[in-house]
Amino acid sequence: MDTYDWLLFLHVLGAFLVLGGAVLAGVFNFAALRRERPSEIAMLFKFARVGVVSIGIGMVLTLALGLWLVHHVGYGWGQTWIVLALVLWVLANALGGIGGGREKKTRELAERLAAEGDAPSAELTARLRDPVWLALSWGSGIVVLVILALMIWKPGT
Amino acid sequence: MMLALVRPDSWNLPLFLHVLGATVLVGAIGATVLIAVRAPAWRRLLVRTIGFLVLPAWVLMRFAGQWIDSRENVPGDPAWLGVGFIVGDAGLVLLVVMALIAWWGLRRPERRWPVRAVAAISGLYLIALFVAMWAMTTKPD
């Protein structure tokens, strides 16, 4: 394997960690919407954290190895797909970061309610169905999909 | 190296769908492993994850892979393509067996072995998927 192979493998591995992590987190967030007991919701959000960590590692890998690949292959830094991908990478992180903050508060509420008797709570249900949080999470995922499409179609090359 | 970077436009959609299916499959299998290992009592969630996510993602990954293979017409029988086919086709057998075991485990909640078997199969398949990803990306001779 030459340098290009290693860079491409690690870059693609990063993409798998991001998209796979998003799917994994999505499975548990979606499952949490269907539960009422705070202890179960807290556990599902704990599982979703595995996906969030995977997304974080993947985001760093895709950016670092992606920039290295652009330099190694000799693509122009001003090419449309590269500029767009970088802008969307920042946007995906911003959306995911804000959504993640709301998710953390919901998880902390679920953990507190679980410790205080584990009774269903209207506040927790409302937080789980918070349209802003759902829009941020789904929006971040859609932006990542657009980045994947850019990487394949490479418009402006 | 540059040859690997030049790709006809007609390959892009099947490649996108193939990669999309593969990434969803990795995430869904990861979720399956996590449920089977850390929450073995949640058998309905396990069955739903396999039925509604793992199997459809496999279908997308495999059929889009076949689509791009028909376009690409790779000469000879390279090892990287063989790894992809093995993980894809043998994977279906594993996934169907895993789905049946998970369903059996849902109907027999007193038995522990079905969830353990699902954990073992999904864990092995997750490793196989990463090996396939390495082979398909680096295309070793």
Coordinates of C-alpha atoms in Angstrom, one line a residue:
Chain A
M1 CA 0.0 0.0 0.0
D2 CA 1.3 3.4 -0.9
T3 CA 0.7 6.8 0.8
Y4 CA -2.4 7.4 -1.3
D5 CA -4.0 4.1 -0.4
W6 CA -3.4 4.7 3.4
L7 CA -4.8 8.3 3.1
L8 CA -7.8 7.2 1.2
F9 CA -8.5 4.2 3.5
L10 CA -8.3 6.4 6.7
H11 CA -10.4 9.1 5.0
V12 CA -13.1 6.6 4.0
L13 CA -12.9 5.0 7.5
G14 CA -13.6 8.4 8.9
A15 CA -16.7 8.7 6.7
F16 CA -17.9 5.3 7.9
L17 CA -17.4 6.3 11.5
V18 CA -19.4 9.5 10.9
L19 CA -22.3 8.0 8.9
G20 CA -22.3 4.7 10.9
G21 CA -22.2 6.7 14.2
A22 CA -25.1 8.9 13.0
V23 CA -27.2 5.8 12.2
L24 CA -26.3 4.2 15.5
A25 CA -27.2 7.3 17.5
G26 CA -30.4 7.6 15.4
V27 CA -31.5 4.1 16.3
F28 CA -31.3 4.9 20.0
N29 CA -32.7 8.4 19.8
F30 CA -35.7 7.0 17.8
A31 CA -36.2 4.2 20.3
A32 CA -36.2 6.8 23.1
L33 CA -39.1 8.6 21.5
R34 CA -41.2 5.4 22.1
R35 CA -40.4 5.0 25.8
E36 CA -41.8 6.7 28.9
R37 CA -39.7 5.4 31.8
P38 CA -36.8 7.8 32.4
S39 CA -34.4 5.0 33.3
E40 CA -34.9 3.4 29.9
I41 CA -34.6 6.7 28.1
A42 CA -31.4 7.5 30.0
M43 CA -29.9 4.2 29.0
L44 CA -30.9 4.7 25.3
F45 CA -29.2 8.1 25.4
K46 CA -26.1 6.5 26.9
F47 CA -26.0 4.1 24.0
A48 CA -26.5 7.0 21.6
R49 CA -23.3 8.5 23.1
V50 CA -21.3 5.7 21.4
G51 CA -22.5 7.0 18.1
V52 CA -21.7 10.6 19.0
V53 CA -18.1 9.6 19.9
S54 CA -17.8 7.7 16.6
I55 CA -19.1 10.8 14.8
G56 CA -16.5 13.0 16.6
I57 CA -13.6 10.7 15.7
G58 CA -14.8 10.3 12.1
M59 CA -15.2 14.1 11.6
V60 CA -11.6 14.7 12.7
L61 CA -10.4 11.8 10.4
T62 CA -12.3 13.0 7.4
L63 CA -11.1 16.6 7.7
A64 CA -7.4 15.8 8.5
L65 CA -7.0 13.0 5.9
G66 CA -9.2 14.9 3.4
L67 CA -7.0 17.9 3.5
W68 CA -3.9 15.7 3.3
L69 CA -5.4 13.9 0.2
V70 CA -6.1 17.2 -1.5
H71 CA -2.5 18.2 -1.0
H72 CA -1.1 14.7 -1.9
V73 CA -3.2 14.3 -5.1
G74 CA -2.8 17.9 -6.2
Y75 CA -6.4 19.0 -6.4
G76 CA -6.8 22.8 -6.5
W77 CA -7.9 24.2 -3.2
G78 CA -10.4 26.5 -4.9
Q79 CA -12.4 23.6 -6.6
T80 CA -16.1 23.9 -6.0
W81 CA -16.5 20.5 -4.3
I82 CA -13.6 21.0 -1.9
V83 CA -14.8 24.5 -0.8
L84 CA -18.4 23.3 -0.5
A85 CA -17.4 20.2 1.5
L86 CA -15.3 22.4 3.9
V87 CA -18.2 24.8 4.4
L88 CA -20.7 22.0 4.9
W89 CA -18.3 20.2 7.3
V90 CA -18.3 23.3 9.5
L91 CA -22.1 23.5 9.2
A92 CA -22.6 19.8 10.1
N93 CA -20.4 20.3 13.2
A94 CA -22.3 23.4 14.2
L95 CA -25.7 21.8 13.9
G96 CA -24.6 18.6 15.5
G97 CA -22.9 20.5 18.3
I98 CA -26.0 22.6 19.2
G99 CA -28.2 19.5 18.9
G100 CA -25.8 17.5 21.1
G101 CA -26.0 20.2 23.8
R102 CA -29.8 19.8 23.9
E103 CA -29.5 16.1 23.9
K104 CA -27.1 16.2 26.9
K105 CA -29.7 18.2 28.8
T106 CA -32.4 15.7 28.0
R107 CA -30.1 12.8 29.1
E108 CA -29.3 14.6 32.4
L109 CA -33.0 15.2 33.0
A110 CA -33.8 11.5 32.3
E111 CA -31.0 10.4 34.7
R112 CA -32.3 12.7 37.4
L113 CA -35.9 11.5 37.0
A114 CA -34.7 7.9 37.0
A115 CA -33.0 8.5 40.4
E116 CA -36.1 10.2 41.8
G117 CA -38.6 7.4 41.3
D118 CA -38.5 6.7 37.6
A119 CA -42.0 8.0 36.9
P120 CA -42.9 9.2 33.4
S121 CA -42.6 12.9 33.0
A122 CA -44.4 15.3 30.6
E123 CA -41.3 17.6 30.6
L124 CA -39.1 14.7 29.5
T125 CA -41.6 13.6 26.8
A126 CA -41.7 17.2 25.5
R127 CA -37.9 17.4 25.4
L128 CA -37.7 14.2 23.4
R129 CA -40.2 15.6 20.9
D130 CA -38.5 19.0 20.8
P131 CA -38.8 20.0 17.1
V132 CA -35.7 22.2 17.3
W133 CA -33.5 19.3 18.6
L134 CA -35.0 16.9 16.0
A135 CA -34.4 19.5 13.2
L136 CA -30.8 20.1 14.3
S137 CA -30.0 16.3 14.5
W138 CA -31.6 15.4 11.2
G139 CA -30.3 18.6 9.5
S140 CA -26.7 17.6 10.6
G141 CA -27.2 14.1 9.1
I142 CA -28.5 15.5 5.8
V143 CA -25.6 17.9 5.5
V144 CA -23.2 14.9 6.0
L145 CA -25.0 13.0 3.2
V146 CA -24.6 16.0 0.9
I147 CA -20.8 16.0 1.7
L148 CA -20.7 12.3 0.8
A149 CA -22.4 13.1 -2.5
L150 CA -19.9 15.9 -3.2
M151 CA -17.0 13.5 -2.5
I152 CA -18.4 11.1 -5.2
W153 CA -19.7 13.5 -7.9
K154 CA -16.9 16.1 -7.3
P155 CA -18.6 19.0 -9.1
G156 CA -16.2 21.5 -10.6
T157 CA -13.3 19.2 -11.1
Chain B
M1 CA -2.7 6.7 -9.1
M2 CA -4.6 9.2 -11.2
L3 CA -6.4 6.4 -13.0
A4 CA -8.1 5.5 -9.7
L5 CA -9.3 9.1 -9.4
V6 CA -11.0 9.3 -12.8
R7 CA -14.5 7.8 -12.9
P8 CA -17.2 8.0 -15.5
D9 CA -20.2 10.0 -14.3
S10 CA -22.5 7.0 -14.9
W11 CA -20.8 5.2 -12.0
N12 CA -21.5 7.9 -9.4
L13 CA -25.1 7.1 -8.5
P14 CA -24.5 3.4 -7.9
L15 CA -21.3 4.2 -6.0
F16 CA -23.2 6.7 -3.8
L17 CA -25.9 4.2 -3.1
H18 CA -23.4 1.4 -2.4
V19 CA -21.4 3.5 0.1
L20 CA -24.6 4.8 1.7
G21 CA -25.9 1.2 2.1
A22 CA -22.6 0.1 3.5
T23 CA -22.4 3.0 6.1
V24 CA -26.0 2.4 7.2
L25 CA -25.2 -1.3 7.5
V26 CA -22.1 -0.5 9.7
G27 CA -24.2 1.7 12.0
A28 CA -27.1 -0.7 12.2
I29 CA -24.8 -3.7 12.9
G30 CA -23.0 -1.5 15.6
A31 CA -26.4 -0.8 17.2
T32 CA -27.2 -4.5 17.1
V33 CA -24.0 -5.4 18.9
L34 CA -24.6 -2.7 21.5
I35 CA -28.2 -3.9 22.2
A36 CA -27.2 -7.6 22.3
V37 CA -24.3 -7.0 24.6
R38 CA -25.5 -4.2 26.9
A39 CA -29.3 -4.5 26.9
P40 CA -30.1 -8.2 26.1
A41 CA -33.6 -7.8 27.6
W42 CA -34.6 -5.4 24.8
R43 CA -35.3 -8.1 22.3
R44 CA -38.0 -6.3 20.4
L45 CA -35.7 -3.4 19.7
L46 CA -33.1 -6.0 18.6
V47 CA -35.5 -7.6 16.1
R48 CA -36.7 -4.3 14.8
T49 CA -33.2 -3.0 14.3
I50 CA -32.3 -6.1 12.3
G51 CA -35.5 -6.2 10.3
F52 CA -36.0 -2.5 9.6
L53 CA -32.4 -1.4 9.2
V54 CA -29.8 -4.1 8.9
L55 CA -31.5 -6.1 6.2
P56 CA -32.7 -3.2 4.0
A57 CA -29.2 -1.6 4.3
W58 CA -27.6 -4.9 3.1
V59 CA -30.0 -4.9 0.1
L60 CA -29.1 -1.4 -0.8
M61 CA -25.3 -2.1 -0.4
R62 CA -25.4 -5.3 -2.3
F63 CA -27.6 -4.3 -5.2
A64 CA -25.9 -1.0 -5.7
G65 CA -22.6 -2.9 -5.6
Q66 CA -23.8 -5.2 -8.3
W67 CA -25.0 -2.2 -10.3
I68 CA -21.6 -0.6 -10.2
D69 CA -19.9 -3.9 -11.0
S70 CA -22.0 -4.2 -14.1
R71 CA -20.9 -0.7 -15.2
E72 CA -17.2 -1.0 -14.2
N73 CA -16.6 -4.4 -15.8
V74 CA -13.4 -5.1 -13.7
P75 CA -11.0 -7.2 -15.7
G76 CA -9.9 -10.6 -14.2
D77 CA -10.9 -11.6 -10.7
P78 CA -9.1 -9.3 -8.3
A79 CA -8.8 -10.3 -4.7
W80 CA -10.4 -7.0 -3.4
L81 CA -13.6 -7.7 -5.4
G82 CA -13.6 -11.3 -4.1
V83 CA -13.5 -10.0 -0.5
G84 CA -16.4 -7.7 -1.3
F85 CA -18.5 -10.5 -2.8
I86 CA -17.7 -12.9 0.1
V87 CA -18.5 -10.4 2.8
G88 CA -21.6 -9.4 0.9
D89 CA -23.0 -12.8 -0.1
A90 CA -21.9 -14.9 2.8
G91 CA -23.0 -11.9 5.0
L92 CA -26.6 -12.4 3.8
V93 CA -26.6 -15.9 5.1
L94 CA -25.2 -14.7 8.4
L95 CA -27.7 -11.9 8.7
V96 CA -30.7 -14.1 7.9
V97 CA -29.6 -16.6 10.4
M98 CA -29.0 -13.8 12.9
A99 CA -32.5 -12.4 12.2
L100 CA -34.1 -15.8 12.7
I101 CA -32.2 -16.3 16.0
A102 CA -33.2 -12.8 17.2
W103 CA -36.9 -13.5 16.4
W104 CA -36.7 -16.9 18.1
G105 CA -35.2 -15.1 21.2
L106 CA -38.1 -12.7 21.2
R107 CA -40.6 -15.6 21.4
R108 CA -38.5 -17.4 24.1
P109 CA -37.5 -14.6 26.5
E110 CA -36.3 -17.2 29.1
R111 CA -33.5 -18.4 26.9
R112 CA -30.2 -16.5 26.9
W113 CA -28.4 -18.1 24.1
P114 CA -30.2 -16.4 21.2
V115 CA -29.1 -12.9 22.2
R116 CA -25.6 -14.2 22.9
A117 CA -25.5 -15.7 19.4
V118 CA -26.8 -12.5 17.9
A119 CA -24.0 -10.6 19.7
A120 CA -21.3 -13.0 18.4
I121 CA -22.6 -13.0 14.8
S122 CA -23.1 -9.2 14.6
G123 CA -19.7 -8.6 16.2
L124 CA -18.0 -10.9 13.6
Y125 CA -19.9 -9.3 10.8
L126 CA -18.9 -5.8 11.9
I127 CA -15.2 -6.8 11.7
A128 CA -15.8 -8.4 8.3
L129 CA -17.4 -5.2 7.0
F130 CA -14.4 -3.2 8.0
V131 CA -12.1 -5.7 6.3
A132 CA -14.2 -5.4 3.1
M133 CA -14.1 -1.6 3.4
W134 CA -10.3 -1.8 3.6
A135 CA -10.1 -4.2 0.6
M136 CA -12.6 -2.2 -1.5
T137 CA -10.8 1.1 -0.8
T138 CA -7.2 0.2 -1.2
K139 CA -7.7 -2.5 -3.9
P140 CA -4.6 -4.6 -3.0
D141 CA -3.4 -7.0 -5.8

